[in-house]
CSV table of C-alpha atoms (C1' of nucleotides) in Angstrom, one decimal:
chain,number,residue,atom,x,y,z
A,390,MET,CA,-10.8,-35.1,-2.0
A,391,ARG,CA,-11.2,-34.9,-5.6
A,392,LEU,CA,-11.1,-37.2,-8.6
A,393,THR,CA,-12.0,-35.7,-12.0
A,394,THR,CA,-11.0,-36.3,-15.6
A,395,LYS,CA,-7.6,-34.9,-14.7
A,396,GLY,CA,-6.6,-38.0,-12.6
A,397,ARG,CA,-8.6,-40.3,-14.9
A,398,TYR,CA,-6.8,-38.9,-18.0
A,399,ALA,CA,-3.5,-39.4,-16.3
A,400,VAL,CA,-4.2,-43.1,-15.4
A,401,THR,CA,-5.7,-43.7,-18.9
A,402,ALA,CA,-2.6,-42.3,-20.6
A,403,MET,CA,-0.2,-44.2,-18.4
A,404,LEU,CA,-2.1,-47.4,-19.1
A,405,ASP,CA,-1.9,-46.6,-22.8
A,406,LEU,CA,1.9,-46.4,-22.4
A,407,ALA,CA,1.9,-49.8,-20.5
A,408,LEU,CA,-0.2,-51.4,-23.3
A,409,HIS,CA,2.2,-50.3,-26.0
A,410,GLU,CA,5.4,-51.0,-24.1
A,411,GLY,CA,8.1,-52.5,-26.3
A,412,GLN,CA,7.0,-50.4,-29.3
A,413,GLY,CA,9.5,-47.6,-28.6
A,414,PRO,CA,8.5,-44.1,-27.5
A,415,ILE,CA,4.8,-43.4,-27.8
A,416,SER,CA,3.9,-39.8,-28.9
A,417,LEU,CA,1.3,-37.8,-27.1
A,418,ALA,CA,-0.4,-37.4,-30.5
A,419,ASP,CA,-1.0,-41.1,-30.6
A,420,ILE,CA,-2.4,-41.2,-27.1
A,421,SER,CA,-4.5,-38.1,-27.8
A,422,GLU,CA,-6.1,-39.9,-30.8
A,423,ARG,CA,-6.6,-43.2,-29.1
A,424,GLN,CA,-7.9,-42.0,-25.8
A,425,GLY,CA,-9.7,-38.8,-27.0
A,426,ILE,CA,-7.7,-36.4,-24.8
A,427,SER,CA,-6.6,-33.0,-25.9
A,428,LEU,CA,-3.0,-32.9,-27.0
A,429,SER,CA,-2.1,-29.7,-25.1
A,430,TYR,CA,-3.8,-31.0,-22.0
A,431,LEU,CA,-1.8,-34.2,-22.2
A,432,GLU,CA,1.4,-32.2,-22.4
A,433,GLN,CA,0.6,-30.5,-19.2
A,434,LEU,CA,-0.2,-33.8,-17.5
A,435,PHE,CA,3.0,-35.4,-18.8
A,436,ALA,CA,5.0,-32.6,-17.5
A,437,LYS,CA,3.9,-33.5,-14.0
A,438,LEU,CA,4.3,-37.2,-14.7
A,439,ARG,CA,7.9,-36.6,-15.9
A,440,ARG,CA,8.7,-34.4,-12.9
A,441,ASN,CA,7.5,-37.3,-10.7
A,442,GLU,CA,9.8,-39.6,-12.7
A,443,LEU,CA,7.0,-41.9,-13.7
A,444,VAL,CA,7.8,-41.5,-17.4
A,445,LYS,CA,10.9,-40.6,-19.5
A,446,SER,CA,10.8,-38.7,-22.7
A,447,VAL,CA,12.6,-38.8,-26.1
A,448,ARG,CA,12.5,-35.6,-28.1
A,449,GLY,CA,12.5,-35.2,-31.9
A,450,PRO,CA,10.9,-37.2,-34.6
A,451,GLY,CA,10.1,-40.8,-33.6
A,452,GLY,CA,10.2,-39.5,-30.0
A,453,GLY,CA,7.6,-39.7,-27.3
A,454,TYR,CA,7.2,-41.1,-23.8
A,455,GLN,CA,8.0,-44.4,-22.1
A,456,LEU,CA,7.4,-45.8,-18.6
A,457,ASN,CA,10.3,-45.0,-16.3
A,458,HIS,CA,9.7,-48.1,-14.1
A,459,GLU,CA,8.3,-51.6,-14.5
A,460,LYS,CA,4.6,-51.7,-14.9
A,461,GLN,CA,4.3,-53.7,-11.7
A,462,ALA,CA,6.0,-51.0,-9.8
A,463,ILE,CA,3.7,-48.2,-10.8
A,464,SER,CA,0.4,-48.0,-8.9
A,465,VAL,CA,-2.7,-46.1,-9.8
A,466,ALA,CA,-2.3,-44.1,-6.6
A,467,GLN,CA,1.1,-42.8,-7.7
A,468,VAL,CA,-0.3,-41.6,-11.0
A,469,VAL,CA,-3.2,-39.8,-9.4
A,470,ASP,CA,-1.0,-38.2,-6.9
A,471,ALA,CA,1.5,-37.1,-9.5
A,472,VAL,CA,-1.1,-34.8,-11.2
A,473,ASN,CA,-2.0,-33.3,-7.8
A,474,GLU,CA,-5.3,-35.0,-7.4
A,475,SER,CA,-5.1,-36.0,-3.8
A,476,VAL,CA,-7.5,-38.8,-2.7
A,477,GLU,CA,-7.1,-37.4,0.8
A,478,ALA,CA,-10.6,-37.1,2.3
A,479,THR,CA,-9.8,-35.0,5.3
A,480,GLY,CA,-9.7,-31.2,5.0
A,481,CYS,CA,-6.7,-30.9,7.4
A,482,ALA,CA,-4.3,-33.2,5.6
A,483,ARG,CA,-4.6,-35.6,8.5
A,484,GLN,CA,-3.3,-33.0,11.0
A,485,GLY,CA,-6.4,-33.1,13.2
A,486,ASP,CA,-6.6,-29.3,13.4
A,487,CYS,CA,-9.8,-29.2,11.3
A,488,GLN,CA,-11.8,-27.0,13.6
A,489,SER,CA,-9.8,-23.9,14.5
A,490,GLY,CA,-6.9,-25.8,15.8
A,491,GLU,CA,-8.8,-28.8,17.3
A,492,THR,CA,-10.1,-32.0,15.9
A,493,CYS,CA,-13.5,-31.9,14.3
A,494,LEU,CA,-16.3,-34.3,15.1
A,495,THR,CA,-15.8,-36.4,11.9
A,496,HIS,CA,-12.0,-36.2,11.5
A,497,HIS,CA,-11.4,-39.9,12.1
A,498,LEU,CA,-14.1,-41.0,9.8
A,499,TRP,CA,-12.5,-39.2,6.9
A,500,CYS,CA,-9.1,-40.6,7.9
A,501,ASP,CA,-10.6,-44.1,7.7
A,502,LEU,CA,-12.1,-43.3,4.3
A,503,SER,CA,-8.7,-41.9,3.1
A,504,ASN,CA,-7.0,-45.1,4.2
A,505,GLN,CA,-9.6,-47.2,2.3
A,506,ILE,CA,-9.2,-45.4,-1.0
A,507,HIS,CA,-5.5,-45.1,-0.8
A,508,SER,CA,-4.9,-48.7,0.0
A,509,PHE,CA,-7.3,-49.7,-2.8
A,510,LEU,CA,-5.6,-47.6,-5.4
A,511,ASN,CA,-2.2,-48.4,-4.1
A,512,GLY,CA,-2.9,-52.1,-4.6
A,513,ILE,CA,-3.5,-51.8,-8.3
A,514,SER,CA,-0.5,-51.5,-10.6
A,515,LEU,CA,-0.5,-50.8,-14.4
A,516,ALA,CA,0.5,-54.5,-14.8
A,517,ASP,CA,-2.6,-55.5,-13.0
A,518,LEU,CA,-4.7,-53.4,-15.4
A,519,VAL,CA,-3.0,-54.6,-18.6
A,520,VAL,CA,-4.1,-58.2,-18.0
A,521,ARG,CA,-7.7,-57.4,-17.1
A,522,LYS,CA,-10.3,-58.6,-19.6
A,523,ASP,CA,-12.3,-55.4,-19.7
A,524,VAL,CA,-9.1,-53.4,-20.4
A,525,LYS,CA,-7.9,-55.8,-23.1
A,526,ASP,CA,-11.3,-55.6,-24.8
A,527,VAL,CA,-11.2,-51.8,-25.0
A,528,ALA,CA,-7.5,-51.8,-26.0
A,529,ASP,CA,-8.2,-54.2,-28.9
A,530,ARG,CA,-11.0,-52.0,-30.2
A,531,GLN,CA,-8.8,-48.9,-30.0
A,532,ASP,CA,-5.9,-50.7,-31.8
A,533,ARG,CA,-8.1,-51.9,-34.5
A,534,ARG,CA,-9.5,-48.4,-35.0
A,535,HIS,CA,-6.3,-46.5,-34.9
A,536,SER,CA,-3.8,-49.0,-36.5
A,537,SER,CA,-4.2,-47.4,-40.0
A,538,GLN,CA,-0.7,-46.0,-40.3
A,539,VAL,CA,1.2,-48.0,-37.8
A,540,PHE,CA,2.8,-50.5,-40.2
A,541,LEU,CA,2.5,-48.4,-43.4
A,542,THR,CA,5.9,-46.8,-43.5
A,543,ALA,CA,9.2,-48.6,-43.5
A,544,THR,CA,10.6,-46.4,-40.8
A,545,ASP,CA,7.8,-47.2,-38.5
A,546,SER,CA,8.2,-51.0,-38.7
A,547,LEU,CA,11.9,-50.5,-38.5
A,548,ARG,CA,11.5,-48.5,-35.3
A,549,ALA,CA,9.2,-51.2,-33.9
A,550,ASP,CA,11.7,-53.9,-34.7
A,551,LYS,CA,14.5,-51.9,-33.1
A,552,ALA,CA,12.4,-51.4,-30.0
A,553,ALA,CA,11.4,-55.1,-29.8
A,554,VAL,CA,15.1,-56.1,-29.5
B,750,MET,CA,-15.9,-37.5,-7.6
B,751,ARG,CA,-15.5,-34.8,-5.0
B,752,LEU,CA,-15.6,-34.6,-1.2
B,753,THR,CA,-15.1,-31.2,0.3
B,754,THR,CA,-16.2,-29.4,3.4
B,755,LYS,CA,-19.7,-29.3,2.0
B,756,GLY,CA,-20.2,-33.1,2.5
B,757,ARG,CA,-18.1,-33.1,5.6
B,758,TYR,CA,-20.1,-30.3,7.1
B,759,ALA,CA,-23.3,-32.1,6.3
B,760,VAL,CA,-22.2,-35.3,8.0
B,761,THR,CA,-20.8,-33.3,11.0
B,762,ALA,CA,-24.1,-31.5,11.4
B,763,MET,CA,-26.1,-34.7,11.1
B,764,LEU,CA,-23.9,-36.3,13.7
B,765,ASP,CA,-24.4,-33.3,16.0
B,766,LEU,CA,-28.2,-33.9,15.7
B,767,ALA,CA,-27.7,-37.6,16.5
B,768,LEU,CA,-25.6,-36.8,19.5
B,769,HIS,CA,-28.2,-34.4,20.9
B,770,GLU,CA,-31.2,-36.6,20.1
B,771,GLY,CA,-33.8,-36.5,22.8
B,772,GLN,CA,-33.1,-32.9,23.7
B,773,GLY,CA,-35.9,-31.6,21.4
B,774,PRO,CA,-35.3,-29.6,18.2
B,775,ILE,CA,-31.7,-28.4,17.8
B,776,SER,CA,-31.3,-25.0,16.2
B,777,LEU,CA,-28.8,-24.3,13.5
B,778,ALA,CA,-27.4,-21.5,15.6
B,779,ASP,CA,-26.3,-24.2,18.2
B,780,ILE,CA,-24.8,-26.4,15.5
B,781,SER,CA,-23.1,-23.4,14.0
B,782,GLU,CA,-21.5,-22.5,17.3
B,783,ARG,CA,-20.5,-26.1,18.3
B,784,GLN,CA,-19.1,-27.2,14.9
B,785,GLY,CA,-17.8,-23.8,13.6
B,786,ILE,CA,-19.9,-23.7,10.5
B,787,SER,CA,-21.5,-20.6,9.1
B,788,LEU,CA,-25.2,-20.3,9.9
B,789,SER,CA,-26.2,-19.2,6.5
B,790,TYR,CA,-24.3,-22.1,4.9
B,791,LEU,CA,-25.9,-24.5,7.3
B,792,GLU,CA,-29.3,-23.3,6.2
B,793,GLN,CA,-28.5,-24.1,2.7
B,794,LEU,CA,-27.3,-27.6,3.6
B,795,PHE,CA,-30.3,-28.3,5.7
B,796,ALA,CA,-32.6,-27.2,2.9
B,797,LYS,CA,-31.2,-30.1,0.9
B,798,LEU,CA,-31.2,-32.5,3.9
B,799,ARG,CA,-34.9,-31.6,4.4
B,800,ARG,CA,-35.8,-32.1,0.8
B,801,ASN,CA,-34.2,-35.5,1.0
B,802,GLU,CA,-36.3,-36.2,4.1
B,803,LEU,CA,-33.3,-36.9,6.3
B,804,VAL,CA,-34.4,-34.3,8.9
B,805,LYS,CA,-37.6,-32.6,9.9
B,806,SER,CA,-37.9,-29.1,11.1
B,807,VAL,CA,-39.8,-27.2,13.7
B,808,ARG,CA,-40.3,-23.4,13.2
B,809,GLY,CA,-40.5,-20.6,15.6
B,810,PRO,CA,-38.8,-20.1,19.0
B,811,GLY,CA,-37.5,-23.3,20.5
B,812,GLY,CA,-37.6,-24.8,17.1
B,813,GLY,CA,-34.9,-26.4,15.1
B,814,TYR,CA,-34.1,-29.7,13.4
B,815,GLN,CA,-34.4,-33.4,14.3
B,816,LEU,CA,-33.5,-36.6,12.6
B,817,ASN,CA,-36.3,-37.9,10.5
B,818,HIS,CA,-35.3,-41.5,10.9
B,819,GLU,CA,-33.6,-43.7,13.5
B,820,LYS,CA,-29.8,-43.1,13.7
B,821,GLN,CA,-29.2,-46.7,12.6
B,822,ALA,CA,-31.1,-46.1,9.4
B,823,ILE,CA,-29.1,-43.0,8.2
B,824,SER,CA,-25.8,-43.8,6.5
B,825,VAL,CA,-23.0,-41.4,5.9
B,826,ALA,CA,-23.4,-42.1,2.2
B,827,GLN,CA,-27.0,-40.9,2.3
B,828,VAL,CA,-26.0,-37.6,3.9
B,829,VAL,CA,-23.2,-37.0,1.4
B,830,ASP,CA,-25.5,-37.8,-1.5
B,831,ALA,CA,-28.2,-35.4,-0.2
B,832,VAL,CA,-26.0,-32.4,-0.5
B,833,ASN,CA,-25.1,-33.4,-4.1
B,834,GLU,CA,-21.5,-34.5,-3.4
B,835,SER,CA,-21.5,-37.7,-5.4
B,836,VAL,CA,-18.8,-40.2,-4.4
B,837,GLU,CA,-19.1,-41.6,-7.9
B,838,ALA,CA,-15.6,-41.9,-9.4
B,839,THR,CA,-16.6,-42.5,-13.0
B,840,GLY,CA,-17.2,-39.5,-15.2
B,841,CYS,CA,-20.1,-41.2,-17.1
B,842,ALA,CA,-22.3,-42.0,-14.2
B,843,ARG,CA,-21.5,-45.7,-14.7
B,844,GLN,CA,-23.1,-45.5,-18.2
B,845,GLY,CA,-19.9,-46.7,-20.0
B,846,ASP,CA,-20.1,-44.0,-22.6
B,847,CYS,CA,-17.1,-42.2,-21.3
B,848,GLN,CA,-15.2,-41.8,-24.6
B,849,SER,CA,-17.5,-40.4,-27.3
B,850,GLY,CA,-20.2,-43.0,-26.7
B,851,GLU,CA,-17.9,-45.9,-26.0
B,852,THR,CA,-16.3,-47.3,-22.9
B,853,CYS,CA,-13.0,-45.7,-22.0
B,854,LEU,CA,-9.9,-47.7,-21.1
B,855,THR,CA,-10.2,-47.2,-17.3
B,856,HIS,CA,-14.0,-47.3,-16.9
B,857,HIS,CA,-14.2,-50.5,-14.9
B,858,LEU,CA,-11.4,-49.4,-12.6
B,859,TRP,CA,-13.4,-46.3,-11.6
B,860,CYS,CA,-16.5,-48.4,-11.2
B,861,ASP,CA,-14.6,-50.7,-8.8
B,862,LEU,CA,-13.4,-47.7,-6.9
B,863,SER,CA,-16.9,-46.2,-6.7
B,864,ASN,CA,-18.2,-49.5,-5.3
B,865,GLN,CA,-15.5,-49.5,-2.7
B,866,ILE,CA,-16.2,-46.0,-1.5
B,867,HIS,CA,-19.9,-46.4,-1.6
B,868,SER,CA,-20.1,-49.6,0.3
B,869,PHE,CA,-17.7,-48.2,2.9
B,870,LEU,CA,-19.8,-45.1,3.5
B,871,ASN,CA,-23.0,-47.0,3.2
B,872,GLY,CA,-21.9,-49.3,6.0
B,873,ILE,CA,-21.5,-46.6,8.5
B,874,SER,CA,-24.6,-45.2,10.2
B,875,LEU,CA,-24.9,-42.2,12.5
B,876,ALA,CA,-25.5,-44.7,15.3
B,877,ASP,CA,-22.2,-46.3,14.5
B,878,LEU,CA,-20.5,-42.9,14.8
B,879,VAL,CA,-22.2,-41.9,18.0
B,880,VAL,CA,-20.6,-44.8,19.9
B,881,ARG,CA,-17.1,-44.4,18.6
B,882,LYS,CA,-14.5,-43.3,21.2
B,883,ASP,CA,-13.0,-40.6,19.1
B,884,VAL,CA,-16.4,-39.1,18.4
B,885,LYS,CA,-17.4,-39.2,22.0
B,886,ASP,CA,-14.2,-37.5,23.1
B,887,VAL,CA,-14.7,-34.6,20.7
B,888,ALA,CA,-18.4,-34.4,21.6
B,889,ASP,CA,-17.6,-34.2,25.3
B,890,ARG,CA,-15.1,-31.4,24.7
B,891,GLN,CA,-17.7,-29.5,22.6
B,892,ASP,CA,-20.5,-29.9,25.2
B,893,ARG,CA,-18.2,-28.7,28.0
B,894,ARG,CA,-17.2,-25.6,26.0
B,895,HIS,CA,-20.7,-24.7,24.8
B,896,SER,CA,-22.9,-25.7,27.7
B,897,SER,CA,-22.8,-22.2,29.3
B,898,GLN,CA,-26.4,-21.2,28.7
B,899,VAL,CA,-28.1,-24.6,28.1
B,900,PHE,CA,-29.6,-25.0,31.6
B,901,LEU,CA,-29.6,-21.4,32.6
B,902,THR,CA,-33.2,-20.4,31.7
B,903,ALA,CA,-36.3,-22.1,33.0
B,904,THR,CA,-37.8,-22.3,29.6
B,905,ASP,CA,-34.7,-24.2,28.3
B,906,SER,CA,-34.8,-26.9,31.0
B,907,LEU,CA,-38.6,-27.1,30.6
B,908,ARG,CA,-38.2,-27.7,26.9
B,909,ALA,CA,-35.6,-30.3,27.5
B,910,ASP,CA,-37.9,-32.1,30.0
B,911,LYS,CA,-40.8,-32.0,27.6
B,912,ALA,CA,-38.6,-33.5,24.9
B,913,ALA,CA,-37.3,-36.2,27.1
B,914,VAL,CA,-40.8,-37.6,27.7
C,535,DA,C1',21.1,-26.8,-44.6
C,536,DT,C1',16.5,-27.3,-43.8
C,537,DA,C1',12.2,-29.1,-43.1
C,538,DA,C1',9.4,-32.0,-40.3
C,539,DT,C1',8.3,-34.0,-35.9
C,540,DG,C1',8.2,-34.3,-31.6
C,541,DT,C1',8.8,-32.5,-26.5
C,542,DC,C1',8.8,-28.4,-23.6
C,543,DC,C1',7.1,-24.1,-21.5
C,544,DT,C1',4.2,-20.0,-20.4
C,545,DA,C1',0.2,-17.6,-20.5
C,546,DC,C1',-4.5,-17.1,-21.2
C,547,DT,C1',-9.6,-18.3,-21.3
C,548,DT,C1',-13.9,-20.3,-20.1
C,549,DA,C1',-17.1,-22.5,-17.1
C,550,DA,C1',-18.4,-24.4,-12.9
C,551,DA,C1',-18.4,-25.1,-8.1
C,552,DT,C1',-17.4,-23.9,-3.3
C,553,DG,C1',-18.2,-21.4,0.7
C,554,DC,C1',-20.0,-17.4,2.1
C,555,DT,C1',-22.9,-13.0,2.9
C,556,DC,C1',-27.1,-10.3,2.8
C,557,DG,C1',-31.8,-9.2,2.9
C,558,DG,C1',-36.1,-10.4,3.7
C,559,DA,C1',-40.4,-13.6,4.2
C,560,DT,C1',-43.0,-16.8,7.1
C,561,DA,C1',-44.3,-19.5,11.2
C,562,DA,C1',-44.7,-20.0,16.1
C,563,DA,C1',-43.9,-19.1,20.9
C,564,DT,C1',-43.7,-15.6,24.9
D,122,DA,C1',-46.2,-7.4,19.4
D,123,DT,C1',-41.9,-9.0,19.7
D,124,DT,C1',-38.6,-12.4,19.6
D,125,DT,C1',-36.9,-16.6,17.7
D,126,DA,C1',-36.3,-19.5,14.5
D,127,DT,C1',-36.8,-21.8,9.8
D,128,DC,C1',-37.2,-20.6,4.9
D,129,DC,C1',-35.8,-18.6,0.4
D,130,DG,C1',-33.4,-16.1,-3.3
D,131,DA,C1',-29.8,-13.4,-5.1
D,132,DG,C1',-25.2,-12.3,-5.3
D,133,DC,C1',-20.0,-12.6,-4.8
D,134,DA,C1',-15.1,-13.9,-4.2
D,135,DT,C1',-12.0,-17.5,-5.0
D,136,DT,C1',-10.4,-21.6,-6.8
D,137,DT,C1',-10.0,-25.2,-10.0
D,138,DA,C1',-10.6,-27.8,-14.2
D,139,DA,C1',-10.1,-28.2,-18.8
D,140,DG,C1',-8.7,-26.6,-22.9
D,141,DT,C1',-6.4,-23.0,-26.3
D,142,DA,C1',-2.7,-20.6,-28.3
D,143,DG,C1',1.9,-19.6,-29.4
D,144,DG,C1',6.3,-20.4,-29.5
D,145,DA,C1',11.2,-22.4,-28.1
D,146,DC,C1',14.1,-26.2,-28.3
D,147,DA,C1',15.8,-30.9,-29.6
D,148,DT,C1',16.3,-34.5,-33.0
D,149,DT,C1',15.7,-37.0,-37.1
D,150,DA,C1',15.2,-37.4,-42.1
D,151,DT,C1',15.6,-35.2,-46.7
DNA sequence: ATAATGTCCTACTTAAATGCTCGGATAAAT
DNA sequence: ATTTATCCGAGCATTTAAGTAGGACATTAT
């Protein structure tokens, strides 16, 4: 089992998409700036998210990424899984062949733990996160800090209007 | 957050001690054989367990390790912690300074997850594991397979008798 | 057309950790 | 004195995370 910045980055980036839903495609450059994640690294993560059909992409200027499903339908567990960070606590992938073909002494304990974690992360959707107070607070701060050029150009507000329809 | 064979080995070894409590000191060679863990690696793990005062050691022939507290008083979480496998899911050690000094978008989510895992593993003691059916089954199988020389020598049964007093 | 802006893709690098092995020192029992 | 065990340190192969670098391709705006 393993949960590092990899999985955390993925969830954070997906939550960023959910927060800016309805504003058209969001570029990775925007996410990189807002969330403090390396652009190149984001590209690699989104390649996996796209292959798992959690996001869809639009290429070219004004392009970026959008959620491929309703926010309610995307769980944190799905996102973490998509970037290959299993929250599986057993070493045998639940096979029970941990100790040279046989079940090890603590196999069932780690199975129980895996169930706990998985059901917890499975029960939280991006929609659930979006409405949380602690998430809103941080999102507001980030928007205030990075809103400098959002409504500066005519094309940008035009795009936002189009997307809002 | 990370849970690999390191933490699983530690819990398995501690459970082995709990299962053979009352039989005097248990050597790492015995645990190595029963649980299929490298002896040298066990030594390293038990060095940490000893420094965390979870076990006490007896040197010399007939020596080995014993639990330093009642089985009921040792939780799985303590054992995992002792070998430096934190089940902490945040990257900021709960400080909230995840994103260049400020709180990141998903900080509270990972805090919640950490609480879940920690309270789960904290609520399970070695005593709880010893009485579980799945644990008993595996333990019986292991005892049957590795009991060949336990009661063969006079010194061994003598030692067991002494320890039982 | 062409320049700019984005995704897409591959390969490389650095650092850290895991899971071991090996060699030897020390303590205690036979 | 020899055996049995814990102790202790160094070292090593492998994997992974996390990020860099460079470029190809698609799309929009000039």
